[in-house]
Coordinates of C-alpha atoms (C1' of nucleotides) in Angstrom, one line a residue:
Chain A
M30 CA 109.4 157.1 84.8
S31 CA 107.1 154.5 87.0
K32 CA 108.1 151.7 84.5
E33 CA 111.7 151.6 84.6
I34 CA 113.1 148.2 84.7
T35 CA 116.0 146.7 86.9
S36 CA 118.9 145.7 84.6
R37 CA 119.9 142.1 84.4
S38 CA 123.6 143.1 85.7
T39 CA 122.1 145.1 88.6
D40 CA 119.7 142.3 89.9
Y41 CA 118.9 139.4 87.7
S42 CA 116.0 138.2 90.0
Q43 CA 114.5 141.6 90.3
W44 CA 114.8 142.3 86.4
Y45 CA 112.9 139.2 85.8
N46 CA 110.1 140.2 88.3
D47 CA 110.0 143.5 86.7
L48 CA 109.3 142.1 83.2
V49 CA 106.7 140.0 84.4
I50 CA 104.8 142.3 86.3
K51 CA 105.5 145.6 84.2
G52 CA 105.0 143.6 81.0
E53 CA 101.5 142.9 82.4
L54 CA 101.9 138.9 82.1
A55 CA 101.0 138.5 86.0
D56 CA 100.2 140.0 89.2
Y57 CA 100.8 138.7 92.6
S58 CA 97.7 137.8 94.4
A59 CA 96.2 137.4 98.0
V60 CA 97.0 133.9 97.8
R61 CA 100.4 132.7 99.1
G62 CA 102.2 131.6 96.1
C63 CA 99.8 131.9 93.5
M64 CA 99.6 134.5 91.0
V65 CA 97.1 136.1 88.7
I66 CA 97.8 135.8 85.2
K67 CA 97.0 138.9 83.5
P68 CA 95.2 139.2 80.0
Y69 CA 98.5 139.9 78.0
G70 CA 100.1 136.9 79.8
F71 CA 96.9 134.6 79.3
A72 CA 97.0 135.7 75.6
L73 CA 100.5 134.2 75.3
W74 CA 99.6 131.0 77.2
E75 CA 96.5 130.6 74.9
N76 CA 98.8 130.8 71.7
M77 CA 101.3 128.5 73.3
R78 CA 98.3 126.0 74.1
D79 CA 96.7 126.3 70.9
V80 CA 99.9 125.3 69.1
L81 CA 100.7 122.4 71.4
D82 CA 97.1 121.3 71.4
K83 CA 97.1 121.1 67.8
M84 CA 100.4 119.0 67.9
F85 CA 99.0 116.6 70.3
K86 CA 95.8 116.0 68.2
D87 CA 98.0 115.7 65.2
T88 CA 99.9 112.6 66.9
G89 CA 96.4 111.0 67.8
H90 CA 95.7 112.4 71.1
V91 CA 92.4 113.6 72.6
N92 CA 91.2 115.6 75.6
A93 CA 89.6 114.9 78.4
Y94 CA 89.1 116.1 81.9
F95 CA 89.4 114.5 85.3
P96 CA 88.6 115.9 88.9
L97 CA 90.7 118.2 90.8
F98 CA 90.3 116.3 94.0
V99 CA 91.9 112.8 94.5
P100 CA 90.7 110.8 97.4
K101 CA 93.7 110.0 99.7
S102 CA 93.5 106.2 99.4
L103 CA 93.8 106.5 95.6
F104 CA 96.5 109.1 95.8
E105 CA 98.6 106.8 98.0
A106 CA 97.9 103.6 95.9
E107 CA 101.4 104.0 93.8
E108 CA 103.8 104.5 96.7
K109 CA 106.5 106.0 95.1
N110 CA 104.6 108.6 93.4
A111 CA 102.8 109.5 96.8
E112 CA 105.9 109.7 98.6
G113 CA 107.4 112.0 96.1
F114 CA 104.7 114.4 96.3
A115 CA 103.6 114.1 99.9
K116 CA 105.2 116.9 101.3
E117 CA 103.8 119.6 98.7
C118 CA 100.0 118.4 99.0
A119 CA 97.2 120.5 99.8
I120 CA 94.6 118.5 101.5
V121 CA 90.6 119.2 101.7
T122 CA 89.5 118.0 105.2
H123 CA 86.2 119.8 105.6
Y124 CA 83.4 120.8 103.3
R125 CA 81.3 123.5 105.4
L126 CA 81.8 126.6 107.1
Q127 CA 79.4 128.4 109.8
A128 CA 79.0 131.4 111.5
D129 CA 81.6 132.0 114.3
P130 CA 79.9 132.5 117.6
D131 CA 82.8 134.3 118.9
R132 CA 83.6 136.8 116.2
P133 CA 80.4 138.4 114.7
G134 CA 80.4 138.2 110.9
K135 CA 83.2 136.0 110.7
L136 CA 83.0 132.4 109.6
M137 CA 84.8 129.2 111.1
V138 CA 85.4 125.6 109.7
D139 CA 82.2 123.5 110.9
P140 CA 83.9 120.9 113.0
T141 CA 80.9 118.3 112.4
A142 CA 81.7 118.7 108.5
K143 CA 84.6 116.6 108.5
L144 CA 85.1 114.6 105.4
E145 CA 85.1 110.9 106.0
E146 CA 88.2 110.7 103.9
E147 CA 90.6 113.5 103.1
L148 CA 90.9 114.7 99.4
V149 CA 94.3 115.5 97.9
V150 CA 94.2 118.6 95.7
R151 CA 95.8 117.3 92.6
P152 CA 99.6 117.8 92.2
T153 CA 99.5 115.4 89.1
S154 CA 96.7 113.3 88.0
E155 CA 98.2 109.6 87.6
A156 CA 96.4 108.5 90.5
I157 CA 92.7 109.7 89.7
I158 CA 93.3 108.9 86.0
W159 CA 94.6 105.2 86.5
S160 CA 91.7 104.4 88.9
T161 CA 89.6 105.6 85.9
Y162 CA 91.4 103.5 83.3
K163 CA 90.7 100.5 85.4
N164 CA 87.3 100.9 84.1
W165 CA 88.2 101.4 80.4
I166 CA 90.4 98.8 79.6
Q167 CA 89.8 95.1 79.2
S168 CA 91.2 93.9 76.2
Y169 CA 94.2 94.8 73.8
R170 CA 91.2 96.4 71.5
D171 CA 90.7 99.2 74.1
L172 CA 94.5 100.1 73.9
P173 CA 96.1 102.5 73.4
I174 CA 94.5 105.3 75.2
L175 CA 95.8 108.8 74.2
V176 CA 94.4 111.1 76.4
N177 CA 95.7 114.6 77.2
Q178 CA 94.1 117.0 79.9
W179 CA 94.5 120.7 80.3
A180 CA 94.3 121.7 83.7
N181 CA 95.6 123.5 87.1
V182 CA 97.4 121.5 89.8
V183 CA 98.5 122.6 93.2
R184 CA 102.2 121.9 94.6
W185 CA 102.7 123.4 97.9
E186 CA 106.3 124.8 97.6
M187 CA 108.1 126.5 100.0
R188 CA 109.3 129.1 97.9
T189 CA 107.7 130.2 94.7
R190 CA 108.8 132.6 91.7
L191 CA 106.3 134.2 89.3
F192 CA 105.6 131.5 86.4
L193 CA 109.0 129.4 87.4
R194 CA 107.4 128.1 90.6
T195 CA 104.0 128.7 91.7
A196 CA 101.8 126.7 94.3
E197 CA 99.0 126.5 91.6
F198 CA 100.0 126.3 88.0
L199 CA 98.4 125.7 84.5
W200 CA 99.6 122.6 82.5
Q201 CA 98.9 119.8 80.3
E202 CA 99.3 116.3 81.1
G203 CA 99.4 113.4 78.7
H204 CA 98.3 110.3 80.0
T205 CA 98.7 107.5 77.9
A206 CA 98.1 103.4 78.2
H207 CA 99.8 100.8 75.9
A208 CA 99.7 97.1 75.3
T209 CA 103.6 96.8 75.1
R210 CA 106.6 98.1 76.8
Q211 CA 107.9 99.1 73.3
E212 CA 104.8 101.4 72.4
A213 CA 105.0 103.1 75.7
L214 CA 108.6 103.8 75.2
D215 CA 108.0 105.0 71.7
E216 CA 105.6 107.3 73.0
T217 CA 107.7 108.7 75.8
V218 CA 110.1 109.6 73.5
K219 CA 107.6 110.7 70.7
M220 CA 106.1 113.4 72.9
L221 CA 109.5 114.4 74.1
H222 CA 110.3 115.4 70.5
V223 CA 107.1 117.0 70.0
Y224 CA 107.7 119.3 73.1
A225 CA 111.4 120.2 71.7
D226 CA 109.7 120.8 68.4
F227 CA 107.4 123.2 70.1
V228 CA 109.8 125.1 72.3
E229 CA 112.6 125.3 69.7
N230 CA 110.2 126.3 66.7
Y231 CA 107.7 128.4 68.4
M232 CA 109.2 129.9 71.5
A233 CA 112.8 129.8 69.7
V234 CA 114.3 128.4 72.7
P235 CA 116.8 125.8 72.1
V236 CA 116.6 122.6 74.1
I237 CA 118.8 119.5 75.0
K238 CA 116.9 116.3 75.1
G239 CA 118.0 113.8 77.5
I240 CA 117.3 111.2 80.0
K241 CA 117.3 112.2 83.8
T242 CA 119.3 110.3 86.3
P243 CA 117.4 108.1 88.8
Q244 CA 118.1 110.8 91.4
E245 CA 116.1 113.2 89.1
R246 CA 113.6 110.9 87.9
F247 CA 109.8 111.6 88.3
A248 CA 108.4 110.0 91.5
G249 CA 106.8 106.5 90.0
A250 CA 108.6 106.2 86.6
E251 CA 110.7 104.1 85.3
D252 CA 112.7 106.6 82.9
T253 CA 112.0 110.6 82.9
Y254 CA 113.0 112.0 79.5
C255 CA 113.3 115.9 79.7
I256 CA 113.9 119.0 77.8
E257 CA 116.5 121.5 79.4
A258 CA 116.8 125.2 78.4
L259 CA 119.6 127.6 79.5
M260 CA 118.7 131.0 80.7
Q261 CA 120.5 134.1 80.3
D262 CA 121.9 134.1 83.9
G263 CA 123.5 130.9 83.1
K264 CA 121.3 128.5 84.9
A265 CA 119.3 125.7 83.3
L266 CA 115.6 125.4 83.4
Q267 CA 113.6 122.0 83.0
A268 CA 111.2 123.0 80.1
G269 CA 109.3 119.7 80.0
T270 CA 109.3 116.0 80.9
S271 CA 108.0 112.9 79.6
H272 CA 107.7 109.9 81.6
F273 CA 107.9 106.0 80.8
L274 CA 106.0 104.7 83.7
G275 CA 106.3 101.2 83.0
Q276 CA 103.6 98.9 84.8
N277 CA 103.8 100.9 88.0
F278 CA 100.6 102.6 88.0
A279 CA 98.8 99.5 86.4
K280 CA 99.8 97.5 89.1
A281 CA 99.2 100.0 91.8
F282 CA 95.6 100.4 90.3
E283 CA 95.2 96.6 89.0
V284 CA 94.9 97.6 85.4
K285 CA 95.0 94.6 83.3
F286 CA 94.3 93.6 79.7
S287 CA 93.6 90.6 77.8
D288 CA 96.2 90.2 74.9
R289 CA 95.7 88.6 71.5
D290 CA 96.4 85.3 73.2
N291 CA 93.8 85.8 75.8
K292 CA 96.7 86.4 78.4
L293 CA 96.2 88.5 81.2
D294 CA 99.0 91.5 81.6
Y295 CA 99.2 94.7 83.2
V296 CA 99.1 98.0 81.2
W297 CA 102.3 100.2 80.2
A298 CA 102.1 103.8 80.9
T299 CA 103.3 107.3 80.1
S300 CA 102.8 110.7 81.3
W301 CA 104.1 113.8 79.9
G302 CA 103.5 117.5 80.9
V303 CA 104.5 121.3 80.2
S304 CA 103.4 124.1 82.2
T305 CA 103.4 128.0 82.5
R306 CA 106.7 127.6 83.5
L307 CA 107.4 127.5 79.9
I308 CA 106.5 131.3 80.3
G309 CA 109.2 132.0 82.7
A310 CA 111.8 130.2 80.2
L311 CA 110.4 132.4 77.4
V312 CA 110.9 135.6 79.4
M313 CA 114.3 134.8 80.7
A314 CA 115.7 133.5 77.3
H315 CA 115.1 136.4 75.1
S316 CA 114.3 139.6 76.9
D317 CA 116.6 142.5 77.4
D318 CA 117.0 145.6 79.9
D319 CA 114.3 147.4 78.0
G320 CA 111.7 144.6 78.4
L321 CA 110.1 141.3 77.0
V322 CA 111.2 140.2 73.8
L323 CA 108.7 137.8 72.4
P324 CA 108.9 135.5 69.3
P325 CA 106.5 136.2 66.8
R326 CA 104.8 132.9 66.5
I327 CA 103.3 132.9 69.9
A328 CA 103.5 136.8 70.7
P329 CA 100.0 138.0 71.5
L330 CA 100.8 141.1 69.3
Q331 CA 102.9 140.6 66.2
V332 CA 102.7 144.2 65.0
V333 CA 101.5 147.4 66.4
I334 CA 100.9 150.6 64.2
V335 CA 101.5 153.8 65.8
P336 CA 99.9 157.0 64.1
I337 CA 101.9 160.4 64.3
Y338 CA 99.8 163.3 63.6
K339 CA 98.9 167.0 64.1
G340 CA 95.2 167.6 63.9
D341 CA 92.0 165.7 62.8
E342 CA 92.8 166.1 59.2
Q343 CA 96.1 164.3 59.3
K344 CA 94.8 161.5 61.6
A345 CA 92.0 161.2 59.0
A346 CA 94.6 160.4 56.3
I347 CA 96.5 158.2 58.5
D348 CA 93.7 156.3 59.4
A349 CA 92.6 155.5 55.9
C350 CA 96.0 154.3 54.9
V351 CA 96.5 152.1 57.9
Q352 CA 93.0 150.7 57.7
T353 CA 94.1 149.0 54.3
L354 CA 97.3 147.9 55.6
V355 CA 95.6 146.4 58.6
Q356 CA 93.1 144.5 56.7
S357 CA 96.0 142.9 54.5
L358 CA 97.9 142.1 57.5
K359 CA 94.8 140.3 59.3
S360 CA 94.0 138.3 55.8
M361 CA 97.6 137.2 56.1
G362 CA 96.7 135.9 59.7
I363 CA 99.0 138.4 61.6
R364 CA 98.1 139.7 64.6
V365 CA 98.1 143.6 64.4
K366 CA 96.9 146.5 66.5
Y367 CA 96.4 150.0 65.4
D368 CA 97.1 152.2 68.5
D369 CA 95.4 155.4 67.5
N370 CA 94.5 156.1 71.4
D371 CA 94.8 159.9 71.4
N372 CA 95.6 159.9 75.3
A373 CA 99.1 158.6 74.9
R374 CA 101.9 160.3 72.7
P375 CA 103.8 158.3 70.4
G376 CA 106.9 158.2 72.6
W377 CA 104.8 156.8 75.5
K378 CA 103.7 154.0 73.1
F379 CA 107.2 153.2 71.8
A380 CA 108.4 152.5 75.2
E381 CA 105.1 150.8 76.2
Y382 CA 105.1 148.3 73.4
E383 CA 109.1 147.5 73.7
M384 CA 108.2 146.7 77.1
K385 CA 105.5 144.4 76.3
G386 CA 108.1 142.8 73.4
V387 CA 105.9 143.2 70.4
P388 CA 108.1 142.2 67.6
L389 CA 107.6 144.9 65.1
R390 CA 106.3 148.3 65.4
L391 CA 105.3 150.7 62.5
A392 CA 105.0 154.2 62.8
I393 CA 103.4 156.3 60.2
G394 CA 102.8 160.2 60.0
A395 CA 102.2 162.9 57.6
R396 CA 105.5 162.9 56.0
D397 CA 105.7 159.1 55.7
L398 CA 102.3 159.5 53.8
E399 CA 103.5 161.7 51.3
N400 CA 106.5 159.7 50.6
K401 CA 104.3 156.6 50.8
V402 CA 106.8 154.9 53.6
V403 CA 106.6 154.0 57.1
E404 CA 109.1 153.7 60.0
L405 CA 109.6 150.0 60.9
A406 CA 111.2 149.1 64.1
R407 CA 112.4 145.7 65.4
R408 CA 112.3 144.6 68.9
D409 CA 114.8 142.2 68.8
T410 CA 117.5 144.4 67.3
R411 CA 116.2 147.7 68.0
E412 CA 116.9 148.4 64.5
K413 CA 114.9 151.1 62.7
S414 CA 114.0 151.7 59.0
T415 CA 112.2 153.5 56.5
V416 CA 110.3 151.1 54.2
P417 CA 107.8 151.7 51.4
L418 CA 104.2 150.9 51.8
E419 CA 104.2 149.2 48.6
G420 CA 104.3 145.3 49.4
L421 CA 104.6 146.3 53.1
A422 CA 102.0 143.5 54.3
V423 CA 104.5 140.9 52.6
R424 CA 107.5 142.4 54.0
I425 CA 106.2 142.2 57.4
Q426 CA 105.5 138.5 57.0
Q427 CA 108.9 137.8 56.0
L428 CA 110.5 140.0 58.7
L429 CA 108.5 138.4 61.4
E430 CA 109.8 135.2 60.3
E431 CA 113.1 136.2 60.0
I432 CA 112.9 137.7 63.6
Q433 CA 111.7 134.5 64.5
Q434 CA 114.7 132.6 63.1
Q435 CA 117.2 135.3 64.7
L436 CA 115.9 135.0 68.2
F437 CA 116.6 131.1 68.0
S438 CA 119.9 131.6 66.5
K439 CA 120.9 133.9 69.0
A440 CA 119.7 132.0 71.7
L441 CA 121.4 128.6 70.4
A442 CA 124.7 130.6 69.9
Y443 CA 124.3 131.5 73.5
R444 CA 123.6 128.1 74.7
N445 CA 126.4 126.2 72.6
E446 CA 129.0 128.5 73.8
H447 CA 127.6 127.6 77.3
I448 CA 128.1 123.9 77.2
T449 CA 131.6 123.7 78.5
P450 CA 133.7 120.5 78.4
V451 CA 135.5 120.1 82.0
D452 CA 138.0 117.5 82.9
T453 CA 138.8 118.4 86.4
W454 CA 137.3 119.0 89.5
D455 CA 138.9 122.8 89.9
Q456 CA 137.8 123.3 86.2
F457 CA 134.1 122.4 87.0
V458 CA 134.0 124.6 90.2
S459 CA 135.5 127.6 88.5
M460 CA 133.8 127.4 85.0
L461 CA 130.4 126.8 87.1
D462 CA 131.1 130.0 89.3
T463 CA 132.7 132.2 86.4
K464 CA 130.9 131.1 83.3
G465 CA 128.0 129.2 84.2
G466 CA 125.8 127.1 82.0
F467 CA 126.2 123.4 81.2
M468 CA 129.3 121.6 82.2
A469 CA 130.0 118.4 80.1
A470 CA 131.7 116.0 82.5
H471 CA 132.4 112.3 83.5
W472 CA 130.7 111.0 86.2
D473 CA 131.1 107.8 87.9
G474 CA 127.3 106.9 87.4
T475 CA 126.5 106.6 90.8
S476 CA 123.8 108.5 93.0
E477 CA 126.2 109.1 95.9
T478 CA 128.5 111.3 93.7
E479 CA 125.7 112.9 92.2
E480 CA 124.3 114.0 95.3
A481 CA 128.2 115.0 96.8
I482 CA 128.5 117.3 93.9
K483 CA 125.1 118.9 94.4
E484 CA 126.1 119.3 98.0
K485 CA 129.5 121.0 97.1
T486 CA 128.5 122.9 94.4
K487 CA 124.5 123.3 93.9
A488 CA 124.9 121.8 90.4
T489 CA 122.9 118.8 89.5
I490 CA 122.9 116.4 86.6
R491 CA 120.3 118.2 84.3
C492 CA 120.5 115.0 81.7
I493 CA 122.2 112.7 79.8
P494 CA 121.8 113.9 76.2
L495 CA 119.8 111.5 73.8
D496 CA 122.5 109.9 71.6
N497 CA 125.3 111.1 73.7
K498 CA 128.7 110.3 72.3
Q499 CA 130.2 107.5 74.2
E500 CA 133.8 108.4 75.4
A501 CA 136.0 106.9 78.1
G502 CA 137.1 109.3 80.9
H503 CA 137.4 109.6 84.6
C504 CA 134.8 111.0 87.0
I505 CA 135.6 114.7 88.0
L506 CA 134.8 114.0 91.7
T507 CA 136.2 110.3 92.2
G508 CA 138.1 109.7 89.4
K509 CA 136.4 106.3 88.9
P510 CA 135.8 105.2 85.2
S511 CA 133.1 106.8 83.1
A512 CA 131.8 105.8 79.9
Q513 CA 130.3 109.3 78.7
R514 CA 130.1 112.8 79.7
V515 CA 126.7 114.2 81.4
L516 CA 125.5 117.9 81.4
F517 CA 125.8 119.4 84.8
A518 CA 124.3 122.9 85.8
R519 CA 122.8 124.9 88.4
A520 CA 119.2 124.8 87.9
Y521 CA 116.0 126.9 88.5
Chain B
rC23 C1' 110.5 126.4 107.1
rG24 C1' 115.2 129.7 109.0
rG25 C1' 117.5 134.5 108.0
rG26 C1' 117.1 139.6 106.1
rA27 C1' 113.8 143.5 103.9
rG28 C1' 108.9 145.4 103.1
rG29 C1' 103.2 146.5 103.2
rU30 C1' 100.8 154.2 103.7
rA31 C1' 96.3 157.3 97.2
rG32 C1' 95.6 152.9 91.0
rU33 C1' 101.7 152.9 91.3
rU34 C1' 106.5 154.2 93.0
rC35 C1' 107.6 156.2 97.6
rA36 C1' 108.2 160.0 102.2
rG37 C1' 106.2 160.5 107.0
rC38 C1' 107.4 156.4 112.0
rC39 C1' 113.3 156.9 115.6
rC40 C1' 110.9 161.4 119.3
rG41 C1' 102.5 159.7 119.3
rG42 C1' 98.8 165.3 118.2
rU43 C1' 93.6 164.1 113.3
rA44 C1' 98.1 162.0 105.9
rG45 C1' 102.2 164.2 102.0
rA46 C1' 105.1 164.2 97.1
rA47 C1' 105.7 162.3 92.3
rU48 C1' 103.3 159.6 88.8
rA49 C1' 98.7 158.0 87.3
rC50 C1' 93.2 159.2 86.8
rC51 C1' 88.9 163.0 85.9
rU52 C1' 87.4 168.3 83.6
rG53 C1' 89.1 171.9 79.9
rG54 C1' 92.6 174.0 76.6
rU55 C1' 97.5 173.7 73.8
rU56 C1' 99.8 169.5 72.0
rU57 C1' 101.5 164.6 69.3
rG58 C1' 108.7 161.9 64.6
rG59 C1' 111.2 158.5 71.6
rG60 C1' 107.8 158.0 78.1
rA61 C1' 104.2 166.5 76.6
rC62 C1' 102.7 171.3 78.8
rC63 C1' 99.1 174.8 81.5
rA64 C1' 94.9 175.3 84.9
rG65 C1' 91.6 173.1 87.7
rG66 C1' 89.7 168.4 90.6
rG67 C1' 88.8 163.8 92.6
rG68 C1' 91.3 159.8 95.5
rG69 C1' 93.9 156.5 101.5
rU70 C1' 89.6 153.4 108.0
rC71 C1' 98.1 153.9 106.7
rG72 C1' 97.8 145.1 105.4
rC73 C1' 94.5 142.8 108.9
rA74 C1' 93.2 142.2 114.3
rG75 C1' 94.1 143.0 119.4
rG76 C1' 96.4 146.1 123.0
rU77 C1' 98.7 150.7 125.7
rU78 C1' 97.2 155.9 125.5
rC79 C1' 93.1 161.6 126.4
rG80 C1' 95.0 160.6 121.4
rA81 C1' 98.2 155.4 117.3
rA82 C1' 100.7 155.4 110.2
rU83 C1' 103.9 156.2 114.6
rC84 C1' 104.8 152.1 120.5
rC85 C1' 103.6 146.5 121.9
rU86 C1' 101.7 141.5 120.3
rG87 C1' 99.5 138.5 117.0
rU88 C1' 98.4 137.3 112.0
rC89 C1' 98.3 137.7 106.5
rC90 C1' 100.8 139.0 102.2
rU91 C1' 105.2 140.0 99.2
rC92 C1' 110.6 140.5 97.8
rC93 C1' 115.8 138.6 98.6
rC94 C1' 119.1 134.7 100.6
rG95 C1' 119.2 129.7 102.3
rA96 C1' 116.9 124.7 103.0
rC97 C1' 113.0 122.1 100.0
rC98 C1' 111.3 121.4 95.0
rA99 C1' 108.5 115.7 88.7

RNA sequence: CGGGAGGUAGUUCAGCCCGGUAGAAUACCUGGUUUGGGACCAGGGGGUCGCAGGUUCGAAUCCUGUCCUCCCGACCA
């Protein structure tokens, strides 16, 4: 039919696009590199956002909102940060349009409405936020500041991909200010763990927690911590980052505080973020050639019920039975939909909800009603079974939990199988090409070698895992001594 | 930004080479029969052919420009 999906083996990229478009997560838009997030995709984002937001609040953070625009002079204050983002900034230079005298009915930029100072559309908000924190902080009593903002940002990427890299995307960015280096470091690591907790336990995507090399570090950070996930095509995806910013932004924006001994010092900072890119990770981690597979804890719909009937009489009997079931499911907090739309037949609905990744599907017909059973189908395993109506709601609740665990276990097994220790250059190259995934390899610790490896293989160091095992060895490229293995992969 | 492909009905596409007033499937609307894996019959509506210029008696078709998308590459906290 018109909704066929390209298989992963035929064309992985096209498969991904098909899922996003045909699964109705998002659409292309009239704006280069920008997508429309459709209601189903946005419902998914809302679920993710709500869980994360609660986690942030449970760890003492509060939400605020800062402007979309950053005056250029503020933006350039922290030089490394500005330099890192300069190539992908959208700039507002004018504030008015006027009728175009040469083209009736058309508009042109009013050349007299040029801004004194250009405004940068935020690619990240450190600058505007730290220029504000300057006014909020005078004493150690004003610290810490633990603020998060849910916002959109713009990065003018050369090549975009739905969810994975769009010119505009939604995210949250935490920006915290602390009195001591240690406190800021603790916060950086704490939020990394929050992210890992969320991605693993709600999205069912296993991640490796680690530190970026200087080469891959956030512009303006002293250290960048990250969580790295593995996709089904063997490429890695950076799923979230948490940055220890040191005193860089405090110095750039002159944010000082008096400590207990009345000595002035610069404030210590962190920032951390995850974005709608996580949806891309989710899609690529679990889905199959029949469509999306969504983990129950964040699936917009957890259960769909499809009636099968001949005539109004049967329909009415099924309605009555389903109504009770729906009520008990809803009372347990389960997101359920009874799809009794008469325009689509059962087979069509089955295919549709499989495409959309609904974890559980119930089919109930007159035959089932007589036997007091329903047909229960799992999206993840495609298993179908006939189960009694008696105690169904509880069983569904358990099953959703089981599916959640199963998805994680499966993804974890795949991920673990794809961390390959390699000891020679030939092995490194051939495993990258044939198997993919992470290569655990020795590296001499220099940016030059890292760059050379990237140039030769397109593989980058995804991270140095936290609590990494120390082990003497030799760099796979240069043969120089190395104290530990780091994780290389080709990445999105 | 470089290379390749593409934009025609809501959607997927044919028509373009060789200019002559726009087509299929599907979706949609109406009525009926249906309903346990993407139903069937009958009738019906829907497109200034991405946009802007140009050539021509005449442009979906030829030419120029421009916008948007996809794939590969470069770039990318």
